[in-house]
Amino acid sequence: MKTVPPLQKCNDFVIKFANINGTGSASANELFARAVMGMGVPVAPRNIFPSNIQGLPTWYEMRVSGEGWLGRDGGCDLMVAMNPQTWDRDVAEVAPGGYLLHDSTKRLPRSRFRDDLTILGLPLTEICLRAYTDSRQRQLMKNILYVGALTALLDIDFAVVERLIAGQFRGKDKLIAANVQALRLGYDEAKATLPCPIGLTVKRSDGVGQRIFINGNDACALGAVYGGATVAAWYPITPSTSIIEAFGNHCRKYRTDPDNGMARYAIVQAEDELASIGMVIGASWNGARAFTATSGPGISLMQEFFGLAYFAEVPAVIFDVQRGGPSTGMPTRTQQSDLLACAYASHGDTKHVLLFPEDPHECFTFAAHAFDLAERLQTPVFVMSDLDIGMNEVLCQPFAWDDNRQYDRGKVMSAADLDAGKNFGRYLDVDGDGIPYRTIPGTHPTKGAYFSRGTTRNAYAKYSEAGADYVYNMERLRRKFVTARKLVPPPVIQAASQPARHGAIYYGSTGPAMAEARALLEARGVYVDLLRVRGFPFADEVMAFINAHDAVFVVEQNESGQMRTMLINEGELDPHRLIRVLHYDGTPITARFIAGRIADILAQDNVTPLRQQVAS
């Protein structure tokens, strides 16, 4: 007997698909996500997949949010349980009063279910056995069957899904007909045998607008094209590989000579990560805009060449799609765990420029900006994405593309400059910003050629072990880093709706959850000002924000509080003023976690919410 009434929610619930890896479920699940968006309702889907071989469990978690929240919710209201191996775990995860859709072809004992759930059984395998003869087709169409059933159960317009199938298989009429048939079979079976609609429904809205649905890796790749990249060198590693794959696809379209079909780009799979960054540095030294894409283990292996590029002052762009570590860690789980490894990469006194995109829109814009920064500053620039942004489709603002965009090549001496007798010293600081002039190889037949040195040298690139020359270059590099402070994307500051003694600093993929957490906190009468860091070195506004508050929460997805460490190190701050809020189990951080942690800390410190102060 049910002890909890069925959930009643419209445009505000979480559905989770439990599938077997390799069964073709991914495209069906994404089709369903796009169907909800076709009703005008925002969604935030996330893939949860294993790092091992085919056949292991995989999940697709999709938040439906009419309010537009794009962070992970952490709950589950409707489970589509298609994997017998994970059945007990999946059933246990559903919220009381929730719903369980499953394949009822094989009957299960009552003990395998829960009394507080609404059970929605459909004989999906049986239907497929009747309708199809090919074994692979039976498996693929079973996925479309449950999409059809969900269309009926959640009151989604059938025509919306039908149009999506037609668009997905445009020009392949047989595939369109077969998929629409499977969709109709599931829809009709649900209508005939199940209560439709259930308590979870999708109502037409206008919450999606003109936003696009894209993942961060695709956005980075397109941003690299927009930023002028022509060379990519890489070694495969999860979760960054699809950046290079997407870059290749875009280059075949945009970097191929229309007259002769010649490629105007080069993509090289190196023998390892160290070789790949070496190729990037070589191509960049020769005047190309070059990059690599990797994750934490690759960052570790590239350290020596990062130091070379920093000290020799050669541009390079590195996309770091962060994952769980150390070592192999959790290759298919997300974290923000490479900040210290990248900010201070290599031995000696090195500091690197980091950019922290929040969503695919910023992945695109920051990717393009990274190439300008790398050449303007003549240094490596890291775009710090992560698996959550990189491998999940996200609703975001459309990209702005300007065919007349001019690249910022920085301080480059031309042949005319050299012929005019301008003094060229490869490491000479002529205006106090720490950035010297460079020449592109081949600019002039006799003047301005230089060797990049990873050793000590004087301002004219002549080898030197004189202490004064080393000090000169290190102090100049420090001035360059100060210059970078005004060139990286500035922080985004949001004041609370009431005066706040506390602040919160966050960055990257934590953004969607932080926006919602702020709303949850204010509903409790807790007010916190927010600052989102978008670049390192930290802008002056970051330290001013910290100094303006009694204490500041630093919210991040790693175990050691790496952003907090960097803030303390760079700002020479009192560590006690920066309070850790850390999430690092490999799942994306949630608003409930952030709000709960901040509220608990304030309660322990006897900070009374403003609303209670006014009432008393």
Coordinates of C-alpha atoms in Angstrom, one line a residue:
M1 CA 0.0 0.0 0.0
K2 CA 1.3 3.4 -1.0
T3 CA 2.4 5.6 1.9
V4 CA 3.2 8.7 -0.1
P5 CA 1.0 10.4 -2.7
P6 CA 2.4 10.5 -6.3
L7 CA 4.4 13.6 -7.0
Q8 CA 2.6 16.4 -8.9
K9 CA 5.1 18.7 -10.7
C10 CA 4.9 20.7 -13.9
N11 CA 8.1 21.8 -15.7
D12 CA 10.1 21.1 -12.6
F13 CA 11.4 17.6 -12.1
V14 CA 14.4 15.3 -12.7
I15 CA 14.2 12.2 -15.0
K16 CA 17.0 9.7 -15.0
F17 CA 17.7 7.0 -17.6
A18 CA 19.6 3.9 -16.5
N19 CA 21.0 2.1 -19.5
I20 CA 23.7 -0.3 -20.5
N21 CA 26.7 1.2 -22.3
G22 CA 26.8 0.5 -26.0
T23 CA 23.1 -0.1 -26.5
G24 CA 22.5 3.1 -28.5
S25 CA 20.6 4.8 -25.7
A26 CA 22.5 8.1 -25.8
S27 CA 20.9 9.4 -29.0
A28 CA 17.4 8.4 -27.8
N29 CA 18.0 10.2 -24.5
E30 CA 19.2 13.3 -26.2
L31 CA 16.2 13.2 -28.5
F32 CA 14.0 13.2 -25.5
A33 CA 15.9 16.2 -24.0
R34 CA 15.4 18.1 -27.2
A35 CA 11.7 17.2 -27.2
V36 CA 11.3 18.9 -23.9
M37 CA 13.1 22.0 -25.2
G38 CA 10.9 21.8 -28.2
M39 CA 8.1 22.5 -25.8
G40 CA 9.9 25.6 -24.8
V41 CA 11.1 24.3 -21.4
P42 CA 14.8 24.5 -20.4
V43 CA 16.6 21.3 -19.6
A44 CA 20.0 20.5 -18.1
P45 CA 21.1 17.0 -19.0
R46 CA 24.3 15.2 -17.8
N47 CA 25.9 11.9 -19.0
I48 CA 27.2 9.6 -16.3
F49 CA 29.3 6.9 -18.0
P50 CA 32.0 4.4 -17.0
S51 CA 35.6 4.6 -17.9
N52 CA 35.9 0.9 -18.6
I53 CA 34.7 -1.3 -21.5
Q54 CA 31.3 -1.5 -23.2
G55 CA 28.5 -3.2 -21.3
L56 CA 28.9 -1.4 -18.0
P57 CA 26.2 0.8 -16.5
T58 CA 25.6 4.3 -17.9
W59 CA 23.1 7.0 -16.8
Y60 CA 21.6 10.1 -18.4
E61 CA 20.2 12.5 -15.8
M62 CA 18.0 15.3 -17.1
R63 CA 16.7 18.2 -15.1
V64 CA 13.5 19.9 -16.4
S65 CA 13.4 23.4 -15.0
G66 CA 10.8 26.0 -16.1
E67 CA 12.6 28.4 -13.9
G68 CA 15.7 28.0 -16.0
W69 CA 18.1 26.5 -13.4
L70 CA 20.8 24.7 -15.3
G71 CA 22.8 23.2 -12.3
R72 CA 22.5 19.6 -11.3
D73 CA 19.5 19.0 -8.9
G74 CA 20.8 15.8 -7.3
G75 CA 17.4 14.1 -7.0
C76 CA 15.3 11.8 -9.2
D77 CA 11.6 12.0 -9.7
L78 CA 11.2 9.5 -12.6
M79 CA 13.6 6.6 -13.2
V80 CA 13.6 4.9 -16.6
A81 CA 15.1 1.6 -15.5
M82 CA 16.5 -0.3 -18.5
N83 CA 19.5 -2.0 -16.8
P84 CA 18.8 -5.1 -14.7
Q85 CA 22.4 -4.9 -13.3
T86 CA 21.7 -1.6 -11.5
W87 CA 18.0 -2.2 -10.8
D88 CA 18.1 -2.1 -7.0
R89 CA 20.3 1.0 -6.9
D90 CA 18.2 2.8 -9.4
V91 CA 14.9 2.0 -7.7
A92 CA 16.4 3.2 -4.4
E93 CA 17.4 6.5 -5.9
V94 CA 13.8 7.7 -6.8
A95 CA 12.3 10.2 -4.4
P96 CA 9.2 9.1 -2.4
G97 CA 6.1 9.6 -4.5
G98 CA 8.2 9.3 -7.7
Y99 CA 7.7 7.1 -10.7
L100 CA 9.5 4.1 -12.1
L101 CA 9.2 3.2 -15.9
H102 CA 10.5 -0.2 -16.7
D103 CA 10.4 -3.1 -19.3
S104 CA 7.7 -5.4 -17.9
T105 CA 8.3 -8.2 -20.5
K106 CA 9.9 -10.3 -17.8
R107 CA 7.9 -10.2 -14.6
L108 CA 9.7 -9.3 -11.4
P109 CA 8.7 -10.2 -7.8
R110 CA 6.9 -7.5 -5.8
S111 CA 9.9 -7.4 -3.4
R112 CA 12.0 -5.7 -6.2
F113 CA 9.7 -2.6 -6.2
R114 CA 8.8 0.1 -3.6
D115 CA 5.4 0.8 -2.2
D116 CA 5.9 4.5 -2.3
L117 CA 6.5 4.7 -6.1
T118 CA 4.1 4.6 -9.0
I119 CA 5.2 1.7 -11.2
L120 CA 4.9 2.1 -14.9
G121 CA 5.5 -1.2 -16.7
L122 CA 5.6 -1.6 -20.5
P123 CA 6.5 -4.8 -22.3
L124 CA 9.1 -3.0 -24.5
T125 CA 11.1 -6.1 -25.4
E126 CA 8.0 -8.0 -26.3
I127 CA 6.8 -5.2 -28.6
C128 CA 10.1 -5.1 -30.3
L129 CA 10.2 -8.8 -30.9
R130 CA 6.8 -8.6 -32.6
A131 CA 7.7 -5.5 -34.7
Y132 CA 11.3 -6.1 -35.7
T133 CA 13.4 -9.1 -36.9
D134 CA 16.9 -7.7 -36.7
S135 CA 18.5 -8.0 -33.3
R136 CA 20.3 -4.7 -33.5
Q137 CA 17.2 -2.9 -34.7
R138 CA 15.3 -4.4 -31.8
Q139 CA 17.7 -2.9 -29.3
L140 CA 17.9 0.5 -30.9
M141 CA 14.1 0.8 -31.4
K142 CA 13.4 -0.2 -27.8
N143 CA 15.1 3.1 -26.8
I144 CA 12.8 5.0 -29.2
L145 CA 9.8 3.1 -27.7
Y146 CA 10.4 4.4 -24.2
V147 CA 10.8 7.9 -25.7
G148 CA 7.4 7.5 -27.2
A149 CA 6.0 6.2 -23.9
L150 CA 7.5 9.2 -22.1
T151 CA 5.9 11.5 -24.7
A152 CA 2.5 10.2 -23.6
L153 CA 3.2 10.0 -19.9
L154 CA 4.5 13.6 -19.6
D155 CA 1.9 15.1 -22.0
I156 CA 4.5 16.2 -24.6
D157 CA 3.2 17.1 -28.1
F158 CA 3.9 14.0 -30.3
A159 CA 4.4 16.2 -33.3
V160 CA 7.4 17.9 -31.6
V161 CA 9.2 14.6 -31.3
E162 CA 8.2 13.6 -34.8
R163 CA 9.7 16.7 -36.2
L164 CA 13.0 16.2 -34.3
I165 CA 13.3 12.7 -35.8
A166 CA 12.7 14.1 -39.3
G167 CA 15.4 16.7 -38.7
Q168 CA 17.9 14.2 -37.3
F169 CA 17.5 11.8 -40.2
R170 CA 17.0 14.4 -42.9
G171 CA 17.4 12.8 -46.4
K172 CA 17.1 9.2 -45.0
D173 CA 13.4 8.5 -45.4
K174 CA 13.6 4.8 -44.3
L175 CA 15.2 5.7 -41.0
I176 CA 12.7 8.5 -40.4
A177 CA 9.8 6.1 -41.0
A178 CA 11.3 3.3 -38.8
N179 CA 11.9 5.7 -35.9
V180 CA 8.5 7.4 -36.1
Q181 CA 6.9 3.9 -36.1
A182 CA 8.8 3.0 -32.9
L183 CA 7.9 6.3 -31.3
R184 CA 4.2 5.7 -32.2
L185 CA 4.3 2.1 -30.8
G186 CA 5.6 3.3 -27.5
Y187 CA 3.2 6.3 -27.4
D188 CA 0.1 4.2 -28.2
E189 CA 1.0 1.4 -25.7
A190 CA 1.4 3.9 -22.9
K191 CA -1.8 5.6 -23.8
A192 CA -3.7 2.3 -23.8
T193 CA -2.2 0.7 -20.7
L194 CA -0.9 3.5 -18.4
P195 CA -2.4 6.6 -16.7
C196 CA -1.5 9.4 -19.1
P197 CA -0.4 11.9 -18.2
I198 CA 1.1 11.1 -14.8
G199 CA 1.8 13.7 -12.1
L200 CA 4.9 15.0 -13.9
T201 CA 4.0 17.0 -16.9
V202 CA 5.6 19.3 -19.5
K203 CA 3.6 22.3 -20.4
R204 CA 4.4 24.6 -23.3
S205 CA 6.5 27.6 -22.3
D206 CA 8.8 30.2 -23.9
G207 CA 11.8 29.6 -21.5
V208 CA 14.3 28.4 -24.1
G209 CA 14.2 31.4 -26.4
Q210 CA 17.0 31.8 -28.9
R211 CA 19.5 29.8 -26.8
I212 CA 21.5 27.0 -28.4
F213 CA 22.2 23.5 -27.1
I214 CA 25.9 22.6 -27.3
N215 CA 28.7 21.1 -25.3
G216 CA 31.8 22.9 -24.1
N217 CA 34.3 20.8 -26.1
D218 CA 32.5 21.6 -29.4
A219 CA 32.4 25.3 -28.3
C220 CA 36.1 25.3 -27.6
A221 CA 36.9 23.8 -31.0
L222 CA 34.8 26.4 -32.8
G223 CA 36.3 29.1 -30.7
A224 CA 39.8 27.9 -31.7
V225 CA 38.8 28.2 -35.4
Y226 CA 37.4 31.7 -34.7
G227 CA 40.6 32.6 -32.8
G228 CA 42.7 31.8 -35.9
A229 CA 44.2 28.4 -34.8
T230 CA 45.7 26.5 -37.7
V231 CA 47.7 23.8 -35.8
A232 CA 46.6 21.3 -33.2
A233 CA 48.9 18.7 -31.7
W234 CA 47.5 16.2 -29.2
Y235 CA 47.5 12.9 -27.5
P236 CA 44.1 11.2 -26.8
I237 CA 42.7 11.5 -23.3
T238 CA 39.3 11.6 -21.7
P239 CA 37.5 14.0 -21.5
S240 CA 39.3 16.3 -24.0
T241 CA 39.5 14.2 -27.1
S242 CA 36.4 15.5 -28.7
I243 CA 37.9 19.1 -28.8
I244 CA 40.3 17.9 -31.5
E245 CA 37.7 15.8 -33.3
A246 CA 35.4 18.8 -33.5
F247 CA 38.3 21.1 -34.5
G248 CA 39.0 18.7 -37.4
N249 CA 35.4 18.8 -38.5
H250 CA 35.3 22.6 -38.4
C251 CA 38.6 22.9 -40.2
R252 CA 37.5 20.6 -43.0
K253 CA 34.7 23.1 -43.5
Y254 CA 36.4 26.4 -42.8
R255 CA 40.1 25.8 -43.4
T256 CA 40.1 23.9 -46.7
D257 CA 41.0 25.8 -49.9
P258 CA 37.8 25.8 -52.0
D259 CA 39.8 25.9 -55.3
N260 CA 42.2 23.0 -54.8
G261 CA 40.9 21.2 -51.7
M262 CA 44.2 21.7 -49.9
A263 CA 44.1 21.8 -46.1
R264 CA 45.1 25.1 -44.5
Y265 CA 45.6 23.5 -41.2
A266 CA 47.5 20.7 -39.5
I267 CA 46.3 18.3 -36.8
V268 CA 49.0 15.9 -35.5
Q269 CA 48.4 13.0 -33.1
A270 CA 51.8 12.9 -31.2
E271 CA 53.3 9.9 -29.6
D272 CA 52.7 11.4 -26.1
E273 CA 51.6 14.5 -24.3
L274 CA 55.1 15.9 -24.0
A275 CA 55.6 15.7 -27.8
S276 CA 52.3 17.3 -28.5
I277 CA 53.1 20.5 -26.5
G278 CA 56.5 20.5 -28.0
M279 CA 54.9 20.6 -31.5
V280 CA 52.6 23.4 -30.3
I281 CA 55.5 25.5 -29.1
G282 CA 57.4 24.9 -32.3
A283 CA 54.5 25.9 -34.5
S284 CA 53.8 29.0 -32.4
W285 CA 57.4 30.1 -32.6
N286 CA 57.1 29.9 -36.3
G287 CA 54.1 32.2 -36.3
A288 CA 51.1 29.8 -36.3
R289 CA 48.4 29.9 -33.8
A290 CA 48.7 26.5 -32.2
F291 CA 47.1 24.6 -29.3
T292 CA 46.7 21.3 -27.6
A293 CA 43.8 19.7 -25.6
T294 CA 44.4 17.5 -22.6
S295 CA 43.4 16.7 -19.0
G296 CA 45.2 16.4 -15.7
P297 CA 47.6 13.5 -16.5
G298 CA 48.6 15.3 -19.7
I299 CA 49.2 18.5 -17.8
S300 CA 51.6 16.6 -15.6
L301 CA 53.6 15.2 -18.5
M302 CA 53.8 18.6 -20.3
Q303 CA 55.4 20.4 -17.3
E304 CA 58.9 20.7 -18.7
F305 CA 57.8 22.3 -22.0
F306 CA 55.5 24.7 -20.1
G307 CA 58.5 26.1 -18.4
L308 CA 60.3 26.4 -21.8
A309 CA 57.4 28.3 -23.3
Y310 CA 57.2 30.6 -20.3
F311 CA 60.9 31.4 -20.1
A312 CA 61.6 31.5 -23.8
E313 CA 58.3 33.5 -24.2
V314 CA 56.6 31.6 -26.9
P315 CA 52.8 31.7 -27.2
A316 CA 50.8 28.5 -26.7
V317 CA 47.1 27.7 -25.9
I318 CA 46.2 24.7 -23.7
F319 CA 42.7 23.5 -23.2
D320 CA 42.5 21.6 -19.9
V321 CA 39.3 19.6 -19.6
Q322 CA 39.6 18.7 -15.9
R323 CA 38.6 15.4 -14.5
G324 CA 39.0 13.6 -11.1
G325 CA 42.6 12.8 -10.0
P326 CA 45.3 12.2 -8.8
S327 CA 46.8 9.6 -11.1
T328 CA 44.2 7.9 -13.3
G329 CA 41.7 9.0 -10.7
M330 CA 38.1 9.2 -12.1
P331 CA 38.6 9.7 -15.8
T332 CA 34.8 10.1 -16.5
R333 CA 33.9 12.2 -13.5
T334 CA 34.3 16.0 -13.1
Q335 CA 36.4 18.1 -10.8
Q336 CA 38.2 21.5 -10.8
S337 CA 41.4 19.9 -9.7
D338 CA 44.2 21.2 -11.9
L339 CA 44.4 24.9 -10.9
L340 CA 47.6 24.7 -9.0
A341 CA 49.2 22.3 -11.5
C342 CA 48.5 24.8 -14.3
A343 CA 48.9 28.2 -12.5
Y344 CA 52.4 27.3 -11.4
A345 CA 53.3 24.6 -14.0
S346 CA 57.0 23.6 -14.4
H347 CA 59.9 24.0 -12.0
G348 CA 61.3 27.4 -10.9
D349 CA 59.3 30.6 -10.6
T350 CA 56.6 30.2 -13.2
K351 CA 53.2 31.7 -13.3
H352 CA 50.7 31.1 -16.1
V353 CA 47.6 32.8 -17.4
L354 CA 44.3 30.8 -16.7
L355 CA 40.8 31.4 -18.1
F356 CA 37.8 30.0 -16.4
P357 CA 34.7 29.6 -18.7
E358 CA 31.3 29.0 -17.0
D359 CA 29.5 27.5 -20.0
P360 CA 29.9 26.7 -23.7
H361 CA 29.3 30.4 -24.7
E362 CA 32.3 31.4 -22.6
C363 CA 34.2 28.3 -23.9
F364 CA 33.8 29.8 -27.4
T365 CA 34.7 33.4 -26.5
F366 CA 37.5 32.5 -24.1
A367 CA 39.0 30.1 -26.6
A368 CA 39.2 32.8 -29.2
H369 CA 40.5 35.3 -26.7
A370 CA 43.2 32.8 -25.5
F371 CA 45.0 33.0 -28.8
D372 CA 45.0 36.8 -28.7
L373 CA 46.3 36.7 -25.1
A374 CA 49.0 34.1 -25.8
E375 CA 50.4 36.3 -28.6
R376 CA 49.9 39.6 -26.8
L377 CA 51.7 38.3 -23.7
Q378 CA 54.0 35.8 -25.5
T379 CA 53.2 33.1 -23.0
P380 CA 51.2 29.9 -22.5
V381 CA 47.5 30.5 -21.8
F382 CA 45.3 27.7 -20.2
V383 CA 41.6 27.5 -20.8
M384 CA 40.3 25.7 -17.7
S385 CA 37.2 23.7 -18.7
D386 CA 36.1 20.5 -17.0
L387 CA 34.1 17.3 -17.9
D388 CA 30.8 18.8 -16.7
I389 CA 31.0 21.7 -19.2
G390 CA 33.0 19.8 -21.9
M391 CA 31.0 16.7 -22.4
N392 CA 27.5 17.7 -21.6
E393 CA 25.1 19.6 -23.8
V394 CA 24.2 23.0 -22.2
L395 CA 21.7 25.7 -23.0
C396 CA 23.6 28.9 -23.6
Q397 CA 23.5 32.2 -25.5
P398 CA 24.3 32.0 -29.3
F399 CA 27.9 32.7 -30.4
A400 CA 28.7 36.0 -32.0
W401 CA 30.8 35.5 -35.2
D402 CA 32.4 38.5 -36.9
D403 CA 34.0 37.8 -40.2
N404 CA 36.0 41.0 -39.9
R405 CA 37.5 40.1 -36.5
Q406 CA 41.2 41.2 -36.3
Y407 CA 43.7 39.1 -34.4
D408 CA 45.8 40.7 -31.8
R409 CA 49.3 39.5 -32.7
G410 CA 50.9 41.6 -30.0
K411 CA 54.3 43.2 -30.3
V412 CA 55.7 42.0 -33.6
M413 CA 58.3 43.8 -35.6
S414 CA 57.8 43.9 -39.3
A415 CA 60.5 44.0 -42.0
A416 CA 59.8 47.7 -42.4
D417 CA 60.4 48.3 -38.7
L418 CA 63.7 46.5 -38.9
D419 CA 64.8 48.3 -42.1
A420 CA 64.0 51.6 -40.4
G421 CA 66.7 50.8 -37.9
K422 CA 64.5 50.1 -34.8
N423 CA 66.4 48.5 -32.0
F424 CA 65.5 44.9 -31.7
G425 CA 66.3 43.0 -28.5
R426 CA 64.3 39.9 -28.2
Y427 CA 64.0 40.2 -24.5
L428 CA 64.2 44.0 -24.3
D429 CA 61.4 45.8 -22.3
V430 CA 60.9 49.1 -24.2
D431 CA 57.9 50.5 -22.4
G432 CA 57.7 49.0 -18.9
D433 CA 54.9 46.5 -19.5
G434 CA 57.3 43.5 -19.4
I435 CA 56.4 42.4 -22.9
P436 CA 59.3 42.5 -25.5
Y437 CA 59.0 42.7 -29.2
R438 CA 59.4 39.5 -31.3
T439 CA 59.8 38.8 -35.0
I440 CA 58.2 36.0 -37.0
P441 CA 60.8 33.7 -38.6
G442 CA 61.2 34.7 -42.3
T443 CA 60.1 38.3 -41.7
H444 CA 63.5 39.7 -42.9
P445 CA 66.4 38.0 -44.7
T446 CA 69.1 39.4 -42.5
K447 CA 67.7 41.3 -39.6
G448 CA 65.6 40.4 -36.5
A449 CA 66.3 36.7 -36.5
Y450 CA 66.5 35.3 -33.0
F451 CA 66.9 32.0 -31.1
S452 CA 64.4 31.4 -28.3
R453 CA 66.4 30.5 -25.2
G454 CA 65.2 28.4 -22.3
T455 CA 68.4 29.3 -20.6
T456 CA 69.4 32.6 -19.0
R457 CA 70.3 35.4 -21.5
N458 CA 70.5 39.1 -21.7
A459 CA 68.0 41.5 -23.3
Y460 CA 69.4 40.7 -26.7
A461 CA 69.0 36.9 -26.4
K462 CA 72.7 36.4 -25.9
Y463 CA 73.5 33.5 -23.6
S464 CA 74.5 34.8 -20.1
E465 CA 74.8 33.4 -16.6
A466 CA 75.3 36.8 -15.1
G467 CA 73.0 37.1 -12.0
A468 CA 72.0 40.6 -13.1
D469 CA 70.7 39.3 -16.5
Y470 CA 68.7 36.6 -14.8
V471 CA 67.2 39.1 -12.3
Y472 CA 66.4 41.5 -15.1
N473 CA 64.4 38.8 -17.0
M474 CA 62.6 37.5 -13.9
E475 CA 61.5 41.0 -12.9
R476 CA 60.4 41.7 -16.4
L477 CA 58.3 38.5 -16.5
R478 CA 56.8 39.6 -13.2
R479 CA 55.8 42.9 -14.8
K480 CA 54.3 41.0 -17.7
F481 CA 52.1 39.1 -15.3
V482 CA 51.0 42.3 -13.7
T483 CA 50.1 43.6 -17.3
A484 CA 48.1 40.4 -17.8
R485 CA 45.9 41.3 -14.8
K486 CA 44.1 43.9 -16.9
L487 CA 43.9 41.7 -20.1
V488 CA 42.2 38.6 -18.7
P489 CA 38.4 38.6 -18.5
P490 CA 37.3 40.6 -15.5
P491 CA 35.3 39.1 -12.6
V492 CA 31.5 39.1 -12.5
I493 CA 30.2 40.6 -9.3
Q494 CA 26.6 40.3 -8.1
A495 CA 25.5 42.1 -5.0
A496 CA 22.9 40.5 -2.7
S497 CA 19.5 42.0 -2.6
Q498 CA 20.2 43.1 1.0
P499 CA 23.4 44.4 2.6
A500 CA 25.8 41.4 3.1
R501 CA 28.7 40.9 5.5
H502 CA 29.7 37.7 3.7
G503 CA 30.8 37.1 0.2
A504 CA 31.3 34.0 -2.0
I505 CA 33.9 33.4 -4.7
Y506 CA 33.4 30.7 -7.3
Y507 CA 34.4 29.9 -10.9
G508 CA 33.8 27.8 -13.9
S509 CA 31.1 25.1 -14.0
T510 CA 30.1 25.9 -10.4
G511 CA 28.3 29.0 -11.8
P512 CA 24.8 27.5 -12.6
A513 CA 24.6 25.9 -9.1
M514 CA 25.8 29.0 -7.4
A515 CA 23.1 31.2 -9.1
E516 CA 20.4 28.9 -7.8
A517 CA 22.1 28.6 -4.3
R518 CA 21.9 32.3 -4.0
A519 CA 18.1 32.2 -4.5
L520 CA 17.8 29.3 -1.9
L521 CA 19.9 31.3 0.6
E522 CA 17.9 34.5 0.2
A523 CA 14.7 32.5 0.7
R524 CA 16.1 31.6 4.1
G525 CA 17.0 35.2 4.8
V526 CA 20.7 34.7 4.2
Y527 CA 22.4 37.3 2.0
V528 CA 25.8 36.7 0.3
D529 CA 27.5 38.9 -2.3
L530 CA 28.9 36.8 -5.2
L531 CA 32.1 37.2 -7.3
R532 CA 32.8 34.8 -10.2
V533 CA 36.5 34.6 -11.1
R534 CA 37.1 34.4 -14.8
G535 CA 40.8 34.8 -15.1
F536 CA 44.2 34.5 -13.4
P537 CA 46.2 36.6 -12.6
F538 CA 43.4 38.0 -10.4
A539 CA 42.0 41.4 -11.2
D540 CA 42.2 44.1 -8.6
E541 CA 38.5 43.8 -8.0
V542 CA 38.9 40.3 -6.6
M543 CA 41.1 41.4 -3.7
A544 CA 38.9 44.4 -3.1
F545 CA 35.9 42.1 -2.9
I546 CA 37.5 40.0 -0.2
N547 CA 38.6 43.0 1.8
A548 CA 35.1 44.4 1.7
H549 CA 33.6 41.4 3.6
D550 CA 34.0 40.0 7.0
A551 CA 34.6 36.6 5.5
V552 CA 34.3 35.0 2.1
F553 CA 33.3 31.5 1.1
V554 CA 35.4 30.0 -1.7
V555 CA 33.2 27.4 -3.5
E556 CA 35.1 24.9 -5.6
Q557 CA 35.1 21.3 -6.8
N558 CA 38.3 19.8 -5.4
E559 CA 39.5 18.4 -2.1
S560 CA 42.3 20.8 -1.3
G561 CA 40.7 24.2 -1.9
Q562 CA 43.0 25.2 -4.8
M563 CA 41.4 28.5 -5.7
R564 CA 41.5 29.4 -2.0
T565 CA 45.2 28.6 -1.9
M566 CA 45.9 30.8 -5.0
L567 CA 44.0 33.7 -3.5
I568 CA 45.9 33.5 -0.2
N569 CA 49.2 33.1 -2.1
E570 CA 48.6 36.0 -4.6
G571 CA 46.9 38.4 -2.2
E572 CA 48.9 37.6 1.0
L573 CA 45.5 37.2 2.8
D574 CA 44.7 35.9 6.2
P575 CA 43.6 32.3 5.5
H576 CA 40.9 32.5 8.2
R577 CA 38.9 35.0 6.2
L578 CA 38.5 32.5 3.3
I579 CA 36.1 29.7 4.2
R580 CA 36.2 26.4 2.2
V581 CA 33.1 25.1 0.6
L582 CA 34.4 22.0 -1.2
H583 CA 32.6 19.3 -3.3
Y584 CA 34.7 16.6 -4.9
D585 CA 32.9 13.3 -5.3
G586 CA 33.0 13.5 -9.1
T587 CA 29.4 14.6 -9.6
P588 CA 28.6 18.2 -10.5
I589 CA 28.1 20.4 -7.5
T590 CA 24.5 21.2 -6.6
A591 CA 22.7 24.4 -5.3
R592 CA 21.4 22.4 -2.4
F593 CA 24.9 21.4 -1.4
I594 CA 26.2 25.0 -1.6
A595 CA 23.3 26.6 0.2
G596 CA 23.2 23.9 2.9
R597 CA 27.0 24.2 3.5
I598 CA 27.0 28.0 3.7
A599 CA 23.9 28.0 6.0
D600 CA 25.4 25.4 8.3
I601 CA 28.7 27.3 8.6
L602 CA 26.9 30.5 9.4
A603 CA 24.7 28.7 12.0
Q604 CA 27.8 27.3 13.7
D605 CA 29.2 30.8 13.9
N606 CA 26.0 32.1 15.3
V607 CA 25.2 34.4 12.4
T608 CA 21.5 35.2 12.5
P609 CA 19.8 35.6 9.1
L610 CA 18.8 39.1 8.4
R611 CA 15.1 38.2 8.3
Q612 CA 15.2 36.9 11.8
Q613 CA 17.1 40.0 13.0
V614 CA 14.4 42.2 11.6
A615 CA 11.6 40.1 13.2
S616 CA 13.2 40.2 16.6

